[in-house]
Coordinates of C-alpha atoms in Angstrom, one line a residue:
Chain A
X277 CA 172.7 159.2 84.0
X278 CA 170.0 160.6 81.7
X279 CA 172.1 163.4 80.3
X280 CA 175.4 165.0 80.8
X281 CA 175.9 167.6 83.4
X282 CA 175.7 171.2 82.2
X283 CA 177.0 172.7 85.3
X284 CA 179.1 175.6 86.1
X285 CA 180.7 174.6 89.3
X286 CA 181.9 177.2 91.6
X287 CA 183.6 175.9 94.6
X288 CA 184.5 178.2 97.4
X289 CA 186.1 176.9 100.4
X290 CA 186.7 179.1 103.4
X291 CA 187.7 178.3 106.9
X292 CA 185.1 180.5 108.5
X293 CA 182.6 182.8 107.0
X294 CA 182.5 183.2 103.3
X295 CA 182.4 186.1 101.0
X296 CA 180.3 184.9 98.2
X297 CA 180.3 188.1 96.2
X298 CA 181.6 187.8 92.6
X299 CA 181.0 184.1 92.2
X300 CA 177.6 183.2 93.4
X301 CA 175.0 185.9 92.6
X302 CA 172.1 184.7 94.6
X303 CA 173.2 184.1 98.2
X304 CA 170.6 182.7 100.5
X305 CA 168.8 185.0 102.8
X306 CA 171.2 184.4 105.7
X307 CA 169.8 184.7 109.2
X308 CA 171.4 187.0 111.8
X309 CA 174.7 185.8 113.1
X310 CA 173.8 183.5 116.0
X311 CA 174.7 184.6 119.4
X312 CA 177.4 182.2 120.4
X313 CA 178.6 184.2 123.4
X314 CA 177.4 181.4 125.7
X315 CA 179.0 178.6 123.8
X316 CA 182.4 177.3 124.6
X317 CA 184.6 178.7 121.9
X318 CA 187.0 175.8 121.4
X319 CA 188.2 175.6 117.8
X320 CA 186.6 172.2 117.6
X321 CA 183.2 173.5 118.5
X322 CA 182.4 176.5 116.2
X323 CA 179.8 174.5 114.2
X324 CA 177.4 172.2 116.0
X325 CA 174.7 170.1 114.6
X326 CA 172.1 169.7 117.3
X327 CA 169.7 166.7 117.4
X328 CA 166.9 165.6 119.7
X329 CA 166.3 161.8 120.1
X330 CA 167.4 159.3 117.5
X331 CA 166.1 158.1 114.1
X332 CA 165.8 154.6 115.4
X333 CA 163.5 155.7 118.2
X334 CA 161.4 157.5 115.6
X335 CA 161.3 154.3 113.5
X336 CA 160.1 152.4 116.6
X337 CA 157.1 154.8 116.8
X338 CA 158.3 157.2 119.6
X339 CA 156.3 160.2 118.4
X340 CA 155.7 162.0 121.6
X341 CA 157.2 165.5 121.5
X342 CA 160.4 166.0 123.7
X343 CA 161.6 169.5 122.9
X344 CA 159.7 172.7 122.1
X345 CA 160.1 174.8 119.0
X346 CA 161.3 177.6 121.2
X347 CA 164.1 175.5 122.6
X348 CA 164.9 174.0 119.2
X349 CA 165.3 177.4 117.6
X350 CA 167.9 178.2 120.2
X351 CA 170.0 175.5 118.7
X352 CA 170.0 176.5 115.1
X353 CA 168.3 178.3 112.2
X354 CA 168.2 175.5 109.6
X355 CA 167.2 171.9 109.8
X356 CA 164.4 169.3 109.6
X357 CA 162.4 166.9 111.7
X358 CA 158.8 166.1 112.6
X359 CA 156.3 167.1 115.2
X360 CA 154.5 165.7 118.3
X361 CA 152.4 162.7 117.2
X362 CA 154.2 162.6 113.8
X363 CA 152.0 165.5 112.7
X364 CA 153.7 166.4 109.4
X365 CA 157.2 167.2 108.1
X366 CA 159.3 170.0 109.7
X367 CA 161.6 172.4 107.9
X368 CA 163.6 175.0 109.7
X369 CA 164.9 177.7 107.3
X370 CA 166.2 181.2 108.1
X371 CA 165.3 180.6 111.7
X372 CA 161.6 179.9 111.0
X373 CA 159.9 176.6 111.6
X374 CA 157.2 175.3 109.1
X375 CA 154.9 172.4 109.5
X376 CA 154.1 170.7 106.2
X377 CA 151.0 168.7 106.6
X378 CA 149.2 166.0 104.5
X379 CA 147.2 168.6 102.7
X380 CA 150.5 169.7 101.1
X381 CA 150.5 173.1 102.7
X382 CA 153.1 174.7 105.1
X383 CA 152.0 176.2 108.3
X384 CA 153.7 178.5 110.9
X385 CA 154.4 176.8 114.2
X386 CA 154.0 178.1 117.7
X387 CA 157.0 178.0 119.9
X388 CA 155.1 175.7 122.3
X389 CA 154.7 172.9 119.8
X390 CA 157.1 170.0 120.5
X391 CA 159.1 167.6 118.4
X392 CA 160.1 163.9 118.9
X393 CA 162.9 164.1 116.4
X394 CA 164.7 167.1 114.8
X395 CA 168.2 168.2 113.8
X396 CA 169.3 171.9 113.3
X397 CA 172.4 173.9 113.0
X398 CA 173.3 177.6 112.6
X399 CA 173.9 177.6 108.9
X400 CA 177.1 179.3 107.6
X401 CA 178.0 178.6 103.9
X402 CA 181.5 177.0 103.6
X403 CA 181.1 176.0 100.0
X404 CA 178.7 176.9 97.1
X405 CA 178.0 175.0 93.9
X406 CA 176.1 176.7 91.1
X407 CA 173.9 174.5 89.0
X408 CA 173.2 175.6 85.5
X409 CA 171.0 173.4 83.4
X410 CA 168.6 170.6 84.5
X411 CA 169.9 168.0 86.9
X412 CA 168.0 165.2 88.5
X413 CA 168.3 164.4 92.2
X414 CA 170.8 161.6 91.6
X415 CA 173.0 163.8 89.6
X416 CA 173.0 166.5 92.2
X417 CA 173.6 163.9 94.9
X418 CA 176.7 162.7 93.0
X419 CA 178.0 166.2 92.3
X420 CA 177.6 167.3 95.9
X421 CA 179.0 164.0 97.2
X422 CA 182.1 164.5 95.1
X423 CA 182.6 168.0 96.4
X424 CA 182.3 167.2 100.1
X425 CA 185.8 167.7 101.6
X426 CA 185.5 164.5 103.6
X427 CA 183.1 161.6 104.2
X428 CA 184.0 161.7 107.9
X429 CA 182.4 165.1 108.8
X430 CA 178.8 166.3 108.8
X431 CA 177.3 168.8 106.4
X432 CA 174.2 170.9 106.5
X433 CA 173.0 171.6 102.9
X434 CA 170.6 174.1 101.4
X435 CA 169.7 174.1 97.7
X436 CA 167.9 177.3 96.5
X437 CA 166.6 177.0 93.0
X438 CA 163.9 176.5 90.4
X439 CA 162.6 173.0 90.3
X440 CA 161.0 171.6 87.2
X441 CA 159.7 168.8 89.3
X442 CA 159.5 168.3 93.0
X443 CA 158.0 165.2 94.6
X444 CA 157.4 165.5 98.3
X445 CA 155.4 163.6 101.0
X446 CA 154.0 164.2 104.4
X447 CA 152.5 162.1 107.1
X448 CA 149.4 162.6 109.3
X449 CA 149.3 162.8 113.1
X450 CA 149.1 159.5 114.8
X451 CA 147.1 158.2 117.8
X452 CA 148.5 155.9 120.5
X453 CA 149.3 153.2 120.4
X454 CA 151.7 154.6 117.8
X455 CA 152.4 152.3 114.8
X456 CA 155.9 151.9 113.4
X457 CA 157.0 154.7 111.1
X458 CA 157.4 152.2 108.2
X459 CA 153.8 151.2 108.6
X460 CA 152.7 154.9 108.6
X461 CA 154.6 155.5 105.4
X462 CA 153.1 152.4 103.8
X463 CA 149.5 153.2 104.5
X464 CA 149.1 156.9 105.2
X465 CA 151.7 159.1 103.5
X466 CA 150.4 161.8 101.2
X467 CA 152.6 162.4 98.1
X468 CA 152.6 165.7 96.1
X469 CA 154.1 166.5 92.8
X470 CA 154.9 170.2 92.4
X471 CA 155.8 171.5 88.9
X472 CA 158.1 174.5 88.1
X473 CA 158.3 175.6 91.6
X474 CA 160.9 177.9 93.2
X475 CA 162.1 177.1 96.7
X476 CA 164.7 175.6 99.0
X477 CA 165.8 172.1 99.8
X478 CA 167.1 171.9 103.4
X479 CA 168.9 169.0 105.1
X480 CA 172.0 167.1 105.8
X481 CA 174.7 164.7 104.5
X482 CA 175.9 162.7 107.5
X483 CA 178.6 160.0 107.8
X484 CA 178.0 156.3 108.1
X485 CA 178.8 156.2 111.8
X486 CA 175.6 158.1 112.7
X487 CA 173.7 154.9 111.8
X488 CA 171.1 154.3 114.5
X489 CA 171.3 158.0 115.6
X490 CA 170.4 159.8 112.4
X491 CA 170.2 159.1 108.6
X492 CA 173.6 158.3 107.0
X493 CA 173.9 160.1 103.6
X494 CA 171.4 162.6 102.4
X495 CA 168.1 163.6 104.1
X496 CA 166.1 166.5 102.6
X497 CA 162.9 168.5 103.2
X498 CA 161.6 171.1 100.8
X499 CA 159.6 174.3 101.0
X500 CA 158.7 176.7 98.2
X501 CA 159.8 180.4 98.2
X502 CA 156.3 181.5 99.3
X503 CA 156.5 179.2 102.3
X504 CA 153.2 177.7 101.2
X505 CA 154.0 174.1 100.1
X506 CA 156.5 171.4 100.8
X507 CA 157.4 168.2 102.5
X508 CA 159.9 165.4 102.8
X509 CA 161.8 165.2 99.5
X510 CA 161.3 162.0 97.5
X511 CA 162.6 163.1 94.1
X512 CA 163.2 166.3 92.1
X513 CA 164.7 167.8 88.9
X514 CA 166.3 171.2 89.4
X515 CA 166.6 173.6 86.4
X516 CA 169.0 176.0 88.0
X517 CA 170.1 177.0 91.5
X518 CA 172.8 176.9 94.0
X519 CA 173.9 174.3 96.5
X520 CA 175.2 175.8 99.8
X521 CA 177.2 173.5 102.1
X522 CA 178.0 174.1 105.7
X523 CA 180.7 171.8 107.0
X524 CA 180.0 170.9 110.6
X525 CA 182.5 169.3 113.0
X526 CA 180.5 169.4 116.2
X527 CA 177.5 167.2 117.0
X528 CA 175.2 167.4 120.0
X529 CA 172.7 164.8 120.8
X530 CA 169.9 165.2 123.4
X531 CA 168.4 161.8 124.4
X532 CA 164.8 161.7 125.9
X533 CA 164.6 160.4 129.4
X534 CA 161.0 159.5 129.0
X535 CA 159.7 156.0 129.9
X536 CA 159.0 155.3 126.3
X537 CA 162.6 156.1 125.2
X538 CA 164.1 154.2 128.1
X539 CA 162.0 151.1 127.4
X540 CA 162.1 150.9 123.6
X541 CA 164.1 148.1 122.0
X542 CA 166.6 150.0 119.8
X543 CA 168.6 146.8 119.0
X544 CA 166.1 145.6 116.3
X545 CA 167.8 145.9 112.9
X546 CA 165.9 148.7 111.1
X547 CA 168.2 149.3 108.1
X548 CA 165.6 148.3 105.5
X549 CA 162.9 150.3 107.3
X550 CA 165.0 153.4 107.2
X551 CA 165.5 153.0 103.5
X552 CA 161.8 152.5 102.9
X553 CA 161.0 155.5 105.1
X554 CA 163.5 158.0 103.7
X555 CA 163.7 157.1 100.0
X556 CA 161.5 157.0 96.9
X557 CA 161.2 153.4 95.8
X558 CA 158.5 153.9 93.2
Chain B
X151 CA 180.0 132.7 138.2
X152 CA 182.6 131.5 140.7
X153 CA 180.6 132.2 143.8
X154 CA 177.3 133.7 144.7
X155 CA 177.1 137.4 145.1
X156 CA 177.4 138.7 148.6
X157 CA 176.1 142.1 147.9
X158 CA 174.2 144.6 149.7
X159 CA 172.6 146.5 146.9
X160 CA 171.6 150.0 147.6
X161 CA 169.9 151.7 144.7
X162 CA 169.2 155.3 144.9
X163 CA 167.5 156.9 141.9
X164 CA 167.1 160.6 141.9
X165 CA 166.2 162.9 139.2
X166 CA 168.8 165.5 139.8
X167 CA 171.3 165.7 142.6
X168 CA 171.4 162.9 145.1
X169 CA 171.6 162.9 148.9
X170 CA 173.6 159.8 149.6
X171 CA 173.6 160.2 153.4
X172 CA 172.2 157.3 155.3
X173 CA 172.6 154.7 152.6
X174 CA 176.0 154.9 151.2
X175 CA 178.7 155.7 153.8
X176 CA 181.6 156.4 151.5
X177 CA 180.6 158.9 148.9
X178 CA 183.3 159.7 146.4
X179 CA 185.2 162.9 146.8
X180 CA 182.9 164.9 144.7
X181 CA 184.4 167.8 142.7
X182 CA 183.0 171.2 142.9
X183 CA 179.6 171.7 141.3
X184 CA 180.5 172.6 137.7
X185 CA 179.7 176.0 136.5
X186 CA 176.9 175.5 134.1
X187 CA 175.9 179.1 133.8
X188 CA 177.1 179.2 130.3
X189 CA 175.3 176.1 129.2
X190 CA 171.9 176.0 127.7
X191 CA 169.6 174.8 130.5
X192 CA 167.1 172.8 128.5
X193 CA 165.8 169.9 130.5
X194 CA 167.3 167.6 127.9
X195 CA 170.8 169.0 128.3
X196 CA 171.7 169.0 132.0
X197 CA 174.1 166.1 131.7
X198 CA 176.5 166.0 128.7
X199 CA 179.1 163.4 127.8
X200 CA 181.7 165.3 125.8
X201 CA 184.0 163.5 123.4
X202 CA 186.8 164.5 121.0
X203 CA 187.3 162.5 117.8
X204 CA 186.0 158.9 117.3
X205 CA 187.2 155.5 118.5
X206 CA 187.4 154.3 114.8
X207 CA 189.7 157.2 114.0
X208 CA 191.9 156.1 117.0
X209 CA 191.8 152.5 115.8
X210 CA 193.1 153.7 112.4
X211 CA 196.1 155.3 114.0
X212 CA 195.1 158.9 114.3
X213 CA 197.2 159.7 117.4
X214 CA 197.9 163.4 116.8
X215 CA 196.5 165.5 119.7
X216 CA 193.4 167.6 118.8
X217 CA 192.3 169.2 122.1
X218 CA 194.4 170.5 125.1
X219 CA 193.9 169.3 128.6
X220 CA 192.9 172.8 129.5
X221 CA 190.1 172.7 127.0
X222 CA 189.1 169.1 127.9
X223 CA 188.8 170.0 131.6
X224 CA 186.3 172.6 130.8
X225 CA 184.0 169.8 129.5
X226 CA 184.0 167.6 132.5
X227 CA 185.7 166.3 135.7
X228 CA 185.6 162.6 135.1
X229 CA 186.5 160.5 132.1
X230 CA 189.2 158.7 130.1
X231 CA 191.2 158.8 126.8
X232 CA 194.8 158.9 125.6
X233 CA 197.4 161.5 124.7
X234 CA 199.1 162.9 121.7
X235 CA 201.1 160.2 119.9
X236 CA 199.2 157.6 122.0
X237 CA 201.5 158.3 124.9
X238 CA 199.8 156.4 127.7
X239 CA 196.3 155.9 129.2
X240 CA 194.4 159.0 130.4
X241 CA 192.2 159.1 133.5
X242 CA 190.2 162.2 134.5
X243 CA 189.0 162.0 138.1
X244 CA 187.9 164.8 140.5
X245 CA 188.8 167.3 137.8
X246 CA 192.5 166.1 137.6
X247 CA 194.1 164.5 134.6
X248 CA 196.6 161.7 135.0
X249 CA 198.8 160.1 132.4
X250 CA 199.5 156.4 133.1
X251 CA 202.6 155.4 131.2
X252 CA 204.2 152.0 130.3
X253 CA 206.3 152.1 133.5
X254 CA 203.0 151.6 135.3
X255 CA 203.1 155.0 137.0
X256 CA 200.7 157.9 136.9
X257 CA 201.9 161.4 136.1
X258 CA 200.3 164.8 136.4
X259 CA 199.6 166.4 133.0
X260 CA 200.2 170.0 131.9
X261 CA 197.2 171.9 130.5
X262 CA 199.0 172.3 127.2
X263 CA 199.3 168.6 126.5
X264 CA 196.8 167.4 123.9
X265 CA 194.6 164.4 123.3
X266 CA 193.6 162.6 120.0
X267 CA 190.6 160.9 121.8
X268 CA 189.0 161.4 125.1
X269 CA 185.5 161.5 126.7
X270 CA 184.6 163.4 129.9
X271 CA 181.5 164.5 131.8
X272 CA 180.7 166.4 134.9
X273 CA 180.0 163.5 137.3
X274 CA 176.9 163.6 139.5
X275 CA 175.8 160.4 141.2
X276 CA 172.3 159.3 140.2
X277 CA 172.6 155.7 141.6
X278 CA 174.9 153.9 143.9
X279 CA 175.5 150.2 144.4
X280 CA 177.5 149.0 147.5
X281 CA 179.6 145.9 146.9
X282 CA 180.3 143.8 150.0
X283 CA 182.3 140.7 149.4
X284 CA 184.6 139.7 146.5
X285 CA 183.3 140.1 143.0
X286 CA 185.1 139.6 139.8
X287 CA 184.8 142.0 136.9
X288 CA 182.2 139.9 135.1
X289 CA 180.0 139.8 138.2
X290 CA 180.2 143.6 138.7
X291 CA 179.5 144.1 135.0
X292 CA 176.4 141.9 135.2
X293 CA 175.2 143.6 138.4
X294 CA 175.7 147.1 137.1
X295 CA 174.2 146.2 133.7
X296 CA 171.1 144.9 135.4
X297 CA 170.8 148.1 137.4
X298 CA 171.1 150.5 134.5
X299 CA 167.6 152.1 134.1
X300 CA 167.8 151.8 130.3
X301 CA 170.1 150.4 127.6
X302 CA 169.3 153.4 125.5
X303 CA 171.1 156.1 127.5
X304 CA 174.7 156.8 128.4
X305 CA 176.3 156.3 131.8
X306 CA 179.5 157.5 133.4
X307 CA 180.6 155.1 136.1
X308 CA 183.0 155.3 139.0
X309 CA 183.9 152.4 141.3
X310 CA 185.7 153.3 144.4
X311 CA 187.0 150.3 146.4
X312 CA 189.6 147.9 147.5
X313 CA 190.8 145.6 144.7
X314 CA 192.2 142.2 145.5
X315 CA 193.6 142.1 142.0
X316 CA 193.8 144.8 139.3
X317 CA 195.2 144.0 135.8
X318 CA 195.9 147.1 133.8
X319 CA 197.8 148.0 130.7
X320 CA 199.3 151.0 129.0
X321 CA 200.8 151.8 125.6
X322 CA 203.9 153.8 124.7
X323 CA 204.2 156.9 122.6
X324 CA 204.3 156.2 118.8
X325 CA 206.2 157.7 116.0
X326 CA 204.9 158.5 112.6
X327 CA 203.9 156.8 110.4
X328 CA 201.6 155.7 113.2
X329 CA 200.7 152.0 113.3
X330 CA 197.1 150.8 113.8
X331 CA 196.1 150.6 117.5
X332 CA 195.5 146.9 117.2
X333 CA 199.2 146.5 116.2
X334 CA 200.4 148.7 119.0
X335 CA 198.4 146.6 121.5
X336 CA 199.7 143.3 120.0
X337 CA 203.4 144.3 120.2
X338 CA 204.0 147.1 122.7
X339 CA 201.4 147.2 125.4
X340 CA 202.7 146.9 129.0
X341 CA 200.6 144.9 131.4
X342 CA 200.7 145.4 135.2
X343 CA 199.1 143.2 137.9
X344 CA 198.4 145.2 141.1
X345 CA 197.5 143.3 144.3
X346 CA 195.3 144.6 147.2
X347 CA 195.2 148.1 145.9
X348 CA 192.7 150.8 146.8
X349 CA 191.6 153.1 144.1
X350 CA 189.0 154.1 141.5
X351 CA 187.8 152.7 138.3
X352 CA 186.5 155.4 136.0
X353 CA 184.7 155.1 132.7
X354 CA 181.5 154.6 130.8
X355 CA 178.7 152.3 129.7
X356 CA 177.5 153.4 126.3
X357 CA 174.6 152.1 124.1
X358 CA 175.1 150.0 120.9
X359 CA 174.4 153.0 118.6
X360 CA 177.7 154.7 119.5
X361 CA 179.5 152.0 117.5
X362 CA 182.1 153.7 115.3
X363 CA 182.0 156.7 117.6
X364 CA 182.9 155.3 121.0
X365 CA 183.0 151.9 122.7
X366 CA 179.6 150.3 123.1
X367 CA 179.3 148.7 126.6
X368 CA 181.9 149.2 129.3
X369 CA 185.2 151.0 129.0
X370 CA 187.2 151.5 132.2
X371 CA 190.5 153.0 133.3
X372 CA 191.9 152.7 136.9
X373 CA 194.1 154.7 139.2
X374 CA 195.0 154.0 142.8
X375 CA 194.1 156.2 145.7
X376 CA 197.6 157.6 145.9
X377 CA 197.4 158.6 142.2
X378 CA 200.6 156.7 141.6
X379 CA 199.7 153.7 139.5
X380 CA 197.0 152.7 137.0
X381 CA 196.1 152.1 133.4
X382 CA 193.4 150.7 131.0
X383 CA 191.5 148.0 133.0
X384 CA 191.8 144.5 131.6
X385 CA 190.4 142.6 134.6
X386 CA 190.0 142.9 138.3
X387 CA 188.5 141.4 141.5
X388 CA 187.0 143.9 144.0
X389 CA 186.8 143.0 147.7
X390 CA 184.4 145.8 148.6
X391 CA 183.5 149.2 147.3
X392 CA 180.8 151.3 145.8
X393 CA 179.7 151.8 142.2
X394 CA 178.5 155.3 141.4
X395 CA 176.5 155.7 138.2
X396 CA 175.7 159.0 136.5
X397 CA 173.0 158.7 133.9
X398 CA 173.7 161.0 131.0
X399 CA 171.2 162.0 128.3
X400 CA 173.3 164.6 126.4
X401 CA 176.2 163.7 124.1
X402 CA 178.5 166.2 122.4
X403 CA 181.0 165.1 119.7
X404 CA 183.9 167.3 118.5
X405 CA 185.3 166.0 115.2
X406 CA 188.8 167.0 114.1
X407 CA 189.1 168.9 110.9
X408 CA 192.7 167.9 110.4
X409 CA 193.8 166.5 107.0
X410 CA 194.4 163.1 108.7
X411 CA 190.9 162.8 110.0
X412 CA 189.3 164.1 106.9
X413 CA 191.3 161.6 104.7
X414 CA 191.2 158.4 106.9
X415 CA 189.0 155.5 105.7
X416 CA 186.5 155.1 108.5
X417 CA 184.4 152.5 106.6
X418 CA 186.8 149.6 107.2
X419 CA 185.1 147.2 109.6
X420 CA 187.0 147.4 112.8
X421 CA 184.7 145.5 115.2
X422 CA 187.2 142.7 115.9
X423 CA 190.0 145.2 116.4
X424 CA 188.0 147.1 118.9
X425 CA 187.4 143.9 120.9
X426 CA 191.1 143.1 120.8
X427 CA 192.1 146.6 121.8
X428 CA 189.6 147.0 124.7
X429 CA 189.3 143.6 126.2
X430 CA 191.4 141.1 128.0
X431 CA 191.6 138.0 125.9
X432 CA 194.3 136.1 127.8

């Protein structure tokens, strides 16, 4: 802990939609209310985190696209992932998909482009935390972690703010035979350090029991407000901003039925590789 | 292996629906084709295994019902689970729910009854294996395991046949404060041995990565053809019958947002307890 928190914490918990007025003055540009008329309206299913394939399959080098952006965007308006052949980092924000390549820039993505691994949800703020004063990524992680109502549910998270420092990475498209993700990261990832940048962190906090399926704990991607630069978040310092949290009790997993997915050995222990791939160990 | 297999194996793999005629002569009484008009028709989502709560929450004694039978039956016509307060073993077959109590008998269940843990799917046969000649449960498990197209997908399984021997158990309704499931099994489970009974085994084979969420490997319940007797399967010998397998690439999890679920410690290692609860260790 480099310095004490200087945070004005504003916690708002609501059961459904939230009226942020009066407490948080910069609400995110919320997308249109999703059309849920064709979704079963059980109380247990109002919020669904949708995911294609598993993180362990991605670690094993299964980079062939399984689901199109057009289909993915039907499942949510906020999330992250990667693209066919591991061609960059994906961020989904306000219903738009951006591809953040190894040149550090963000590109719009055609609906026909596919993803081998992605997770999205229709984002609705359940809780907001205002951050005043500089905080590093560990401090924000601790603060948000303490504010999560339960470690047994899933949370989509969006952090809008001004970042004194933002360290992101991306990965280049691969050719078959695909190498393991840990080997791509070791040799080919491109790292960018952005300074004094406004933008949004987008991602999830997921419970331990998704191990093998997705990333337990935090997993964040970043894009700037101009939608020009971003990548997979390795580290950051935020000057001020707001953390928006969407508690999610529904989870939907679509497994590929490709020969590659059916044949891959998912039993190999990849815990260390996941840490290496997702975190900043410098 | 007590004796060699005397099996006529008939494997039929189809991508969608299956015409069993000419190969398997006793197809299961299939339920009506489910209405999927309100389900997103992505190729990746045609088959969905739906589950409420997690096996680890059940192991921790979270027995309060979360979802009604009426709601559960909207999610599938075949499956298993338990009832509010852990009041017996649930089997869902041909769209009907039966409650198998500690008297050994099966009872119809009102749509308003709730479940703390259940998993169902709309069953469509993708593969069928005819069993001719006696096989014990280990032999059938091995045979079915070898015939599964991949250890990375999920499978609903139904075995219709004549069982020389069927050993099942049930558990009685609990009162709060609820004991752990492993303690209920140790003290209160009722075991029944049925001889020369016709009926159906219903359940799932699930991949390792559902650990903490559901039961990796096999999990079966049984009910006889007259829908009079049954329970959680501990062991059996089948004289002849047919194994029907439904490959499922979609998984949907509904997590309770009750105070009990949000507060329970799901991090405690319960691997040994799961084995004790699910298996026959006599």
